[in-house]
PDB file of C-alpha atoms and ligand atoms in Angstrom:
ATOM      1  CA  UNK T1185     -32.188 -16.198 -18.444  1.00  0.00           C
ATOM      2  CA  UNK T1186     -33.747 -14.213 -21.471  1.00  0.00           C
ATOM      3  CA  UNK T1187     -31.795 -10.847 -20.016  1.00  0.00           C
ATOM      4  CA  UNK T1188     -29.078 -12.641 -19.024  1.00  0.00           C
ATOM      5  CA  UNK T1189     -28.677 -13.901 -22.849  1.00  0.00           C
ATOM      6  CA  UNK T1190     -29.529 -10.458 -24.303  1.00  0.00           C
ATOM      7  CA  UNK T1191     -25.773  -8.263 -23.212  1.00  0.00           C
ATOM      8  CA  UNK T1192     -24.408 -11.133 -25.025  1.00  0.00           C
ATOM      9  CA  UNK T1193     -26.852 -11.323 -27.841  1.00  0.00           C
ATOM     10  CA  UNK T1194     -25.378  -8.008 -28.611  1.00  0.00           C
ATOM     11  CA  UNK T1195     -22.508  -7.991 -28.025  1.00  0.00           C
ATOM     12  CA  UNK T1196     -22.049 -10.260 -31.070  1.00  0.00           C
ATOM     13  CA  UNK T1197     -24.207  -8.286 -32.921  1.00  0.00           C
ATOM     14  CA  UNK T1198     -21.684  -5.281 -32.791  1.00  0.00           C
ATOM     15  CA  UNK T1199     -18.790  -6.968 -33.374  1.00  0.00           C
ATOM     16  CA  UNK T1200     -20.320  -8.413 -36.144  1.00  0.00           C
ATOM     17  CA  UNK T1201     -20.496  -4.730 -37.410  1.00  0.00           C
ATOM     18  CA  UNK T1202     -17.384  -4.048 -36.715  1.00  0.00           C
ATOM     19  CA  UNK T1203     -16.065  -7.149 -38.317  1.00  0.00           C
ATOM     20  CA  UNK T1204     -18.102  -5.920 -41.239  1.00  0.00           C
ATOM     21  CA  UNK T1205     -17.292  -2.372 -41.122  1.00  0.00           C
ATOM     22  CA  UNK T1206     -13.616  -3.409 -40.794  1.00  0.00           C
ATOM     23  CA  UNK T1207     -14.243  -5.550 -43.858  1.00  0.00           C
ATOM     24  CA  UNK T1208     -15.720  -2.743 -45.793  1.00  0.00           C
ATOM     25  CA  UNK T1209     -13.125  -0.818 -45.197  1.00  0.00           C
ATOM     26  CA  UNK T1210     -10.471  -2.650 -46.169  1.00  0.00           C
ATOM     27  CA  UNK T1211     -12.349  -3.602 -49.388  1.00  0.00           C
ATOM     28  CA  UNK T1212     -12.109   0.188 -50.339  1.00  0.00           C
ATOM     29  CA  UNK T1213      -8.835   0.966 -49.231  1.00  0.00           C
ATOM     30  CA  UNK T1214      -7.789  -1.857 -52.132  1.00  0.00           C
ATOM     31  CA  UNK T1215     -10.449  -0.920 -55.082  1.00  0.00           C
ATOM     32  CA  UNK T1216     -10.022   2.386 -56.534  1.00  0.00           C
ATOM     33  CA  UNK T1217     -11.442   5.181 -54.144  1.00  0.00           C
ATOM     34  CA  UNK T1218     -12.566   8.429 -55.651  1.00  0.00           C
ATOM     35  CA  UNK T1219     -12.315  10.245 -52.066  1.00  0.00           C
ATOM     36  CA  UNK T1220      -8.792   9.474 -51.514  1.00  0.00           C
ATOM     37  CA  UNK T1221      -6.853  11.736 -53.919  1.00  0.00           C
ATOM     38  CA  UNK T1222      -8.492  14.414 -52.906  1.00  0.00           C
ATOM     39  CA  UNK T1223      -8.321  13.480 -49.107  1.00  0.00           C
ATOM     40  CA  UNK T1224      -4.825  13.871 -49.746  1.00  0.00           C
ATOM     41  CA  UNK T1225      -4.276  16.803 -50.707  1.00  0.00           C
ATOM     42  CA  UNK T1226      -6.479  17.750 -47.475  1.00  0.00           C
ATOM     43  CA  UNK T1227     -10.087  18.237 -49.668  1.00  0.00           C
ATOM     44  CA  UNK T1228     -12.445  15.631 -48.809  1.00  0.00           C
ATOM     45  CA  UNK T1229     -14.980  15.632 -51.823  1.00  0.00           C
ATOM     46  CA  UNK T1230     -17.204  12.788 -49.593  1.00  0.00           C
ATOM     47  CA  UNK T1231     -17.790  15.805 -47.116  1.00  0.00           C
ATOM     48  CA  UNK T1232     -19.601  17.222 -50.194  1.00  0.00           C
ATOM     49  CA  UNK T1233     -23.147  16.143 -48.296  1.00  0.00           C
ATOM     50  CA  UNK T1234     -22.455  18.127 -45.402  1.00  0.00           C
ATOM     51  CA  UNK T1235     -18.852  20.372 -46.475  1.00  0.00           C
ATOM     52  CA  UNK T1236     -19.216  22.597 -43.828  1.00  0.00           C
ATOM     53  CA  UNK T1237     -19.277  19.804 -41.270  1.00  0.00           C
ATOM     54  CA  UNK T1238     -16.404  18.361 -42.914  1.00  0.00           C
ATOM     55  CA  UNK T1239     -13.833  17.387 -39.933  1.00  0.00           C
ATOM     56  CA  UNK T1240     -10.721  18.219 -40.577  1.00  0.00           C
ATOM     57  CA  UNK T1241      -8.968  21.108 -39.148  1.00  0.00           C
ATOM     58  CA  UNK T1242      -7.981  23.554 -41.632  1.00  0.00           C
ATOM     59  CA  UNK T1243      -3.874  24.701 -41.632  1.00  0.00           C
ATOM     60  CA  UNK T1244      -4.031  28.412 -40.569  1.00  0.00           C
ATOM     61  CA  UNK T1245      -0.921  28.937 -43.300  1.00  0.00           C
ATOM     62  CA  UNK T1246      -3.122  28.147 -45.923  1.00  0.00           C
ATOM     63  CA  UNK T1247      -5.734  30.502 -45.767  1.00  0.00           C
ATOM     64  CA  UNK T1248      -3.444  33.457 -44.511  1.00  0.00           C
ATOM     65  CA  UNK T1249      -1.875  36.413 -46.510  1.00  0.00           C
ATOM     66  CA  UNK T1250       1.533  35.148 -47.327  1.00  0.00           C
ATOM     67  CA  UNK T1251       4.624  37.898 -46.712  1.00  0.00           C
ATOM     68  CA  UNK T1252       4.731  40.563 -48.435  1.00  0.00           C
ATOM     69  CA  UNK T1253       1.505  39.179 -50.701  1.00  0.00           C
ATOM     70  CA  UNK T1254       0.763  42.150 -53.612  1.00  0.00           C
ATOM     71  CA  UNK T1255      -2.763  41.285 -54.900  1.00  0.00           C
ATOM     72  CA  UNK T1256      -3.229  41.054 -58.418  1.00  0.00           C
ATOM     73  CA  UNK T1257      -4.029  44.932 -59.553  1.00  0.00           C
ATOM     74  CA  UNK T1258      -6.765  45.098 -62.215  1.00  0.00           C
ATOM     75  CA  UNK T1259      -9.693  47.712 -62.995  1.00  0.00           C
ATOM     76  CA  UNK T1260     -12.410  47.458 -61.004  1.00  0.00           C
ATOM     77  CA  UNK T1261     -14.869  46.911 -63.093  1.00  0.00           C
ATOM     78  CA  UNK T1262     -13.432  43.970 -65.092  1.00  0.00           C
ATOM     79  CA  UNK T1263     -12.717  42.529 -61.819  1.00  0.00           C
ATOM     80  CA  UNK T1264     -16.033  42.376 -60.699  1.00  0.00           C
ATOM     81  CA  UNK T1265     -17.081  41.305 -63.797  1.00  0.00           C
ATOM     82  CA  UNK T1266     -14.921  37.995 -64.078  1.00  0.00           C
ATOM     83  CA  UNK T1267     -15.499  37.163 -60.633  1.00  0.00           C
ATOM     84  CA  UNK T1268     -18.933  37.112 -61.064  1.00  0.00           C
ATOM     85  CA  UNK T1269     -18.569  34.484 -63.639  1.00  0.00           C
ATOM     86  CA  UNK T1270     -16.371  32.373 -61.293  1.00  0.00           C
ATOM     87  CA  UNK T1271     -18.631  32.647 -58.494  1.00  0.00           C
ATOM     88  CA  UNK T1272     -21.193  30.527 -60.577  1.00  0.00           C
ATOM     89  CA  UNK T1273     -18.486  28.104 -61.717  1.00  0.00           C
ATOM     90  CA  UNK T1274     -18.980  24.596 -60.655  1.00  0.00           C
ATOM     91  CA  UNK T1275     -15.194  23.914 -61.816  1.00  0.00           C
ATOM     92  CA  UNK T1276     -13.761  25.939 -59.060  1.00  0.00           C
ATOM     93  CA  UNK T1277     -14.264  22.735 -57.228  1.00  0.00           C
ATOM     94  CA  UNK T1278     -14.481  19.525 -56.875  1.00  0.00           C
ATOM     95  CA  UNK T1279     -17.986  18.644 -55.299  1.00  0.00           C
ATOM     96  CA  UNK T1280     -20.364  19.911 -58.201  1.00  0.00           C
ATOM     97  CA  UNK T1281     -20.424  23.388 -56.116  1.00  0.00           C
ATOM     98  CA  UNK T1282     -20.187  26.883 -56.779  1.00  0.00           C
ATOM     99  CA  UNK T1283     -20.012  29.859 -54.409  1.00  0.00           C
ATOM    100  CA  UNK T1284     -23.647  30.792 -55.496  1.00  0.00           C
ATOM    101  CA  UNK T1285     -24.639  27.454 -54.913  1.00  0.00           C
ATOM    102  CA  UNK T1286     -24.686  28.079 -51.091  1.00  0.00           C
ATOM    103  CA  UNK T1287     -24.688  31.815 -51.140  1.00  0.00           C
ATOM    104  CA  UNK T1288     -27.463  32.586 -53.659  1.00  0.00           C
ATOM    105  CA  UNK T1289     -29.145  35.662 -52.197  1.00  0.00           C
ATOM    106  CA  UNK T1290     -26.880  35.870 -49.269  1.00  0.00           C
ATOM    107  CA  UNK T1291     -27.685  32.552 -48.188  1.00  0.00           C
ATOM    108  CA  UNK T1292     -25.370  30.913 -46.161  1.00  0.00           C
ATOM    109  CA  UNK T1293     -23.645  34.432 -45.009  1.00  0.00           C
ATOM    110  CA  UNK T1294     -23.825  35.518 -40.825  1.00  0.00           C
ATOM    111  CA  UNK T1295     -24.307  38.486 -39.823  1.00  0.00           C
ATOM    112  CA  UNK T1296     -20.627  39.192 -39.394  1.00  0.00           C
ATOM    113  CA  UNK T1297     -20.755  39.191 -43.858  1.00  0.00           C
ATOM    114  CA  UNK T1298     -22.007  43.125 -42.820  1.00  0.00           C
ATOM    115  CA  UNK T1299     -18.794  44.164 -40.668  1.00  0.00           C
ATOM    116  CA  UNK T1300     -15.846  45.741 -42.484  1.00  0.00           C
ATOM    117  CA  UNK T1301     -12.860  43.016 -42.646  1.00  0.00           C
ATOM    118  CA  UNK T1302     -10.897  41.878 -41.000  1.00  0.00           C
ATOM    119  CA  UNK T1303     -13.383  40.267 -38.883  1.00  0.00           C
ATOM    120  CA  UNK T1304     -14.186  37.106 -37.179  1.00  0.00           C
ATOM    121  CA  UNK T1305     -15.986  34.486 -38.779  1.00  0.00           C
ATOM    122  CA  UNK T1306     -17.031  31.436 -37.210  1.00  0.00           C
ATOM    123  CA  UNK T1307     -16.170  28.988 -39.412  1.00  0.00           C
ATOM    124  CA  UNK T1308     -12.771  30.291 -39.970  1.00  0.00           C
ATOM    125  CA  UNK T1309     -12.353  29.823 -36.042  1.00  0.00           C
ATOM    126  CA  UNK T1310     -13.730  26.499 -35.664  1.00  0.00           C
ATOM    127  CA  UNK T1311     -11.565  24.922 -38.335  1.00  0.00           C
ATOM    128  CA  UNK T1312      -8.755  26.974 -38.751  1.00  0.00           C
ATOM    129  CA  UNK T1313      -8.175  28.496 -34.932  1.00  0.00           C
ATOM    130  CA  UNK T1314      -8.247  31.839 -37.321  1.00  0.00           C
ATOM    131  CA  UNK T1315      -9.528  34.734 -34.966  1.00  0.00           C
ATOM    132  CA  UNK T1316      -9.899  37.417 -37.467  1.00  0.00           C
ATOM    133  CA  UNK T1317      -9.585  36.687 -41.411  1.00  0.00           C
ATOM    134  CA  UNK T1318      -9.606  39.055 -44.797  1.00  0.00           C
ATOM    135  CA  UNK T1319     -12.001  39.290 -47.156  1.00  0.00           C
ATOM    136  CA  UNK T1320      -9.563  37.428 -49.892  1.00  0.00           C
ATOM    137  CA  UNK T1321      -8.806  34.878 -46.673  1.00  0.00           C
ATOM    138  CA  UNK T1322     -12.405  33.861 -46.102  1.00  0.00           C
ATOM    139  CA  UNK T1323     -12.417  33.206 -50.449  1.00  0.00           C
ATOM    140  CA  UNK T1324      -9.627  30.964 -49.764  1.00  0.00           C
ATOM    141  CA  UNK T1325     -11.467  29.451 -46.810  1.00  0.00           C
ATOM    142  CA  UNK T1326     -14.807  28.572 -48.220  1.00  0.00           C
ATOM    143  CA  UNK T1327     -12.293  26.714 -51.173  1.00  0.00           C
ATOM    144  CA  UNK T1328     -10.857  25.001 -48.937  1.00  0.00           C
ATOM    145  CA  UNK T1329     -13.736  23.811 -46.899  1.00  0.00           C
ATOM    146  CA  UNK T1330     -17.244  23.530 -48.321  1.00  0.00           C
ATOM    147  CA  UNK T1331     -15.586  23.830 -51.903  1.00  0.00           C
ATOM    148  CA  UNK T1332     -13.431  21.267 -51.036  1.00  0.00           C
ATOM    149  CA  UNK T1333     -11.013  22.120 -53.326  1.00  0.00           C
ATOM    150  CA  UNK T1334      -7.170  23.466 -53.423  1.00  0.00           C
ATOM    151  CA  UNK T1335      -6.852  27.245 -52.219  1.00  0.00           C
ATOM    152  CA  UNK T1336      -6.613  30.101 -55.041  1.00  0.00           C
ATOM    153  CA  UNK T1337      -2.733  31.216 -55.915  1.00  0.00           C
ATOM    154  CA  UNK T1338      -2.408  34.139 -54.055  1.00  0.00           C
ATOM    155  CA  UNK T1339      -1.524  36.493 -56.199  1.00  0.00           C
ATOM    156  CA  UNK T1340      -3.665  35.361 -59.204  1.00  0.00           C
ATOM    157  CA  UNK T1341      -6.554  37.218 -60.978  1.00  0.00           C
ATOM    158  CA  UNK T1342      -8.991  34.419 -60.120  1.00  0.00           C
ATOM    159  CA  UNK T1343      -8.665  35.056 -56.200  1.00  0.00           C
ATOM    160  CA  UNK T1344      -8.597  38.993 -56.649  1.00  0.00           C
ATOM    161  CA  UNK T1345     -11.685  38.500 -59.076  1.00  0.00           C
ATOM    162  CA  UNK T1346     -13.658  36.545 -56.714  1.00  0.00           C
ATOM    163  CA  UNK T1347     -12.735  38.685 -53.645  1.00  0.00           C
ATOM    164  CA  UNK T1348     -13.883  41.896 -55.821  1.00  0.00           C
ATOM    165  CA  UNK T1349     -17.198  40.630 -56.529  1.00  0.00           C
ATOM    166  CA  UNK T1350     -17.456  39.217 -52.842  1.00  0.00           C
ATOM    167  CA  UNK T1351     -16.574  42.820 -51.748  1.00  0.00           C
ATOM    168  CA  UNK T1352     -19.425  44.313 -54.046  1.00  0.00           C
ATOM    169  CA  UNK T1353     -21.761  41.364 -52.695  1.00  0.00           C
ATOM    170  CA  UNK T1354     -20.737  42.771 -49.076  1.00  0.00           C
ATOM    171  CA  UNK T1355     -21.310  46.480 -49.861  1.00  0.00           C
ATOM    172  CA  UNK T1356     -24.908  45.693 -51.061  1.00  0.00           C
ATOM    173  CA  UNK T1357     -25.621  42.956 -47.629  1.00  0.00           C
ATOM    174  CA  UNK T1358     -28.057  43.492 -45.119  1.00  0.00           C
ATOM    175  CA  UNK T1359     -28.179  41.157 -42.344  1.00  0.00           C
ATOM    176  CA  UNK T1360     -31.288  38.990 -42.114  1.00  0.00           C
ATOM    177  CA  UNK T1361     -32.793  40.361 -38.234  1.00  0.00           C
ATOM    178  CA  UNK T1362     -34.299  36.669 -38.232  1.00  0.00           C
ATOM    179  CA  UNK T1363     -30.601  35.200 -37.944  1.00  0.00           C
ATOM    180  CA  UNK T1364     -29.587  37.358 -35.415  1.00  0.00           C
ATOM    181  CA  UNK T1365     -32.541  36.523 -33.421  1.00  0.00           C
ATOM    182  CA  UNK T1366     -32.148  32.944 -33.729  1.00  0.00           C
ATOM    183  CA  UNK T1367     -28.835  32.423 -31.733  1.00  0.00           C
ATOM    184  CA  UNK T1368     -28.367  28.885 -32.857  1.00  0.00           C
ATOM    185  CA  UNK T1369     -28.962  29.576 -36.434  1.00  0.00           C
ATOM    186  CA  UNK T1370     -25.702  32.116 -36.096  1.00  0.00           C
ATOM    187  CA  UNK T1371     -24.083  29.645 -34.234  1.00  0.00           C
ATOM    188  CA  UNK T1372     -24.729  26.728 -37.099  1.00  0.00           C
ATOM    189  CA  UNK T1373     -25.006  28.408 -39.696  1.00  0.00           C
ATOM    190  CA  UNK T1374     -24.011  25.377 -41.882  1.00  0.00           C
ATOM    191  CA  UNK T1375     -27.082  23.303 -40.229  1.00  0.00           C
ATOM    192  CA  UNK T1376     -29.436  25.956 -41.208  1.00  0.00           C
ATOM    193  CA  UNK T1377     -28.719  26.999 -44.696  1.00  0.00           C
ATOM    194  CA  UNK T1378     -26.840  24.072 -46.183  1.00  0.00           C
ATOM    195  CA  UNK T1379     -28.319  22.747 -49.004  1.00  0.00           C
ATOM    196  CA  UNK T1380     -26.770  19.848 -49.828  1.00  0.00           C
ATOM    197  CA  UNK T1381     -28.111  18.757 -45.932  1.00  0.00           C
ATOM    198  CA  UNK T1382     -31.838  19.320 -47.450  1.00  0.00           C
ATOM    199  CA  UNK T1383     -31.670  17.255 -49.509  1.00  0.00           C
ATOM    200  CA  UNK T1384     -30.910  14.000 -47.394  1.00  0.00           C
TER     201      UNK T1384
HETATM  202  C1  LIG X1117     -21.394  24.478 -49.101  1.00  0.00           C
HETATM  203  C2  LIG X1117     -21.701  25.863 -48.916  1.00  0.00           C
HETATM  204  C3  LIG X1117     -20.685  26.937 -49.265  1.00  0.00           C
HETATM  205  C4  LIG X1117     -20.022  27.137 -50.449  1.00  0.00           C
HETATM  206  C5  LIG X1117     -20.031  26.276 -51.688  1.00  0.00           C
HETATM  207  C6  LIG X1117     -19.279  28.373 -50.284  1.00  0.00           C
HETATM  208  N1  LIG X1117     -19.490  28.879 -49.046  1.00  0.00           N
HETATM  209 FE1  LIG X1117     -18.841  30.671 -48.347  1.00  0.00          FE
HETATM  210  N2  LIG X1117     -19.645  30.248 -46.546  1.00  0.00           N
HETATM  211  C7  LIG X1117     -20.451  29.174 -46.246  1.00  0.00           C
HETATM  212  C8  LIG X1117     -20.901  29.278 -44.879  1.00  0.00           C
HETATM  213  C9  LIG X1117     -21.789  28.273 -44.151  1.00  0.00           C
HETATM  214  C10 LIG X1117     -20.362  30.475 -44.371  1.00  0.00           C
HETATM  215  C11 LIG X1117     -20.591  31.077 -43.001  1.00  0.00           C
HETATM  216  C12 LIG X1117     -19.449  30.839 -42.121  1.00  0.00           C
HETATM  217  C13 LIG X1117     -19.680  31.441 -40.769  1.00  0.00           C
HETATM  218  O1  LIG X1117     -20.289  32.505 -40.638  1.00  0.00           O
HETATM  219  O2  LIG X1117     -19.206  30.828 -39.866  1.00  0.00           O
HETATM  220  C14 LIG X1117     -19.579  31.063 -45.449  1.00  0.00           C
HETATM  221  C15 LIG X1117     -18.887  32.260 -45.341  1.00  0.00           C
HETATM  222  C16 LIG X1117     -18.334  32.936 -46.382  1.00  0.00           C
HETATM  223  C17 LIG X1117     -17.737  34.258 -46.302  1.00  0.00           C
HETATM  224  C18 LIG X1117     -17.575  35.079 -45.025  1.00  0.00           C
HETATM  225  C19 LIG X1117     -18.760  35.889 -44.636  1.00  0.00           C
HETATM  226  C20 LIG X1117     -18.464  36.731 -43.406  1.00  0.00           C
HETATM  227  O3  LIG X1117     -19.159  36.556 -42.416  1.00  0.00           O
HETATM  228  O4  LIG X1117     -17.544  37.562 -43.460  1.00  0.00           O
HETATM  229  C21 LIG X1117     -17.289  34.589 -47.542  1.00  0.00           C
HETATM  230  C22 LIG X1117     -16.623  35.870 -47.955  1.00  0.00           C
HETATM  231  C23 LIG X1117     -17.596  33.463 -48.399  1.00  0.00           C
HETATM  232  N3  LIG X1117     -18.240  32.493 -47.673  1.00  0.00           N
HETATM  233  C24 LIG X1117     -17.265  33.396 -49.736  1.00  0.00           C
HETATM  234  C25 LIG X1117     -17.403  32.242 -50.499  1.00  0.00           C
HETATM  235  C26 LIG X1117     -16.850  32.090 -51.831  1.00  0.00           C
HETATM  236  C27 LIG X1117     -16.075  33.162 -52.572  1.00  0.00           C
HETATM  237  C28 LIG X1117     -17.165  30.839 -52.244  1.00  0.00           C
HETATM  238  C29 LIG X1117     -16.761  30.162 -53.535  1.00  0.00           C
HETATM  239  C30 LIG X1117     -15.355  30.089 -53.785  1.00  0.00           C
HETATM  240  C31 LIG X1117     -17.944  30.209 -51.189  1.00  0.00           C
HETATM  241  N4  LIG X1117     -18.058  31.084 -50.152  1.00  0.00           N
HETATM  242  C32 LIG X1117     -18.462  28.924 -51.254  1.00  0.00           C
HETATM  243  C33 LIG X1117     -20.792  28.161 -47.092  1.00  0.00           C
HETATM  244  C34 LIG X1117     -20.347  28.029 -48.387  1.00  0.00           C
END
């Protein structure tokens, strides 16, 4: 009688939940919710806790050279220089992140960071079915995704900055051995060096 009881017992109990969860729910959709704006646009600032892990598939057409795309043309130097500053800048999006936030001392970067681009990079072919990607493409990427934010104009001095200082970043990368030893730490790398997840 007791086991008999129990299959029912729970079955309440869970819809309950979902009663509940429905409830929930609809009480947001009504009040003022922070995450939708930007879940409209196709950011998700609630995937801030875990950004890589954020679901959504990412639009190949977003994060790929456009026709006949002529990046900004600067010196160098001054290149490298601004996008330096905008790698620390929280305001390039809209989770309280910067790029240095995850890749402070080449955190955060596979092994692939070390091959000449284009190359593949794992996240870009989880999300975005993207087999290969630029170095100015995988900027655009992490925006997108863990960034959560809109991607860079194109031909702006903001994306060639960043990609500049990336590309100095890459010259002076060595692959951590440890990584590439560790399969599943190449495999997730988002598990393994995020550190928003740490923090939970
Ligand atoms: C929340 C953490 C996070 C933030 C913030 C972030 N990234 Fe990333 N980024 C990653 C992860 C994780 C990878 C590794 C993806 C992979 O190998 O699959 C990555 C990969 C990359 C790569 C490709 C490395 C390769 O293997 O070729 C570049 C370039 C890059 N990020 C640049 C940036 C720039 C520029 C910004 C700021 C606009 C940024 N990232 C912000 C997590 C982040």
């Amino acid at each position: 009688m007791h086991c008999r009881l129990r299959p029912i017992v729970k079955s309440l109990v869970s819809a309950g939940v979902i009663m509940f969860a429905l409830g929930a729910t609809a009480g947001f959709a009504a009040a003022p919710n922070p995450c939708a704006p930007a879940a409209r646009s196709g950011a998700n600032p609630c995937a801030a806790k875990n950004p890589c892990a954020a679901g959504d598939k990412v639009d190949p057409k977003r994060v790929t050279r456009p026709k006949g795309y002529k990046p900004f043309k600067a010196d160098r130097a001054t290149l490298v220089k601004q996008g330096e500053a905008l790698w620390k800048d929280t305001k390039l999006s809209t989770n309280g992140m910067s790029c240095n936030t995850c890749h402070v001392n080449n955190a955060a970067f596979a092994p692939t960071f070390a091959k000449p681009y284009p190359h593949m990079v794992a996240m870009a072919k989880e999300k975005g079915g993207v087999k290969q990607v630029h170095l100015d493409e995988m900027v655009q990427f992490c925006m997108i995704v863990p960034m959560a934010a809109k991607p860079l104009k194109w031909e702006s001095r903001e994306l060639a900055a960043l990609t500049a200082y990336t590309g100095r970043l890459q010259n002076k990368f060595k692959p951590n051995p440890c990584a590439a030893k560790n399969p599943c730490a190449a495999k997730n790398p988002c598990a393994a060096k995020n550190p928003c997840a740490a923090k939970k």
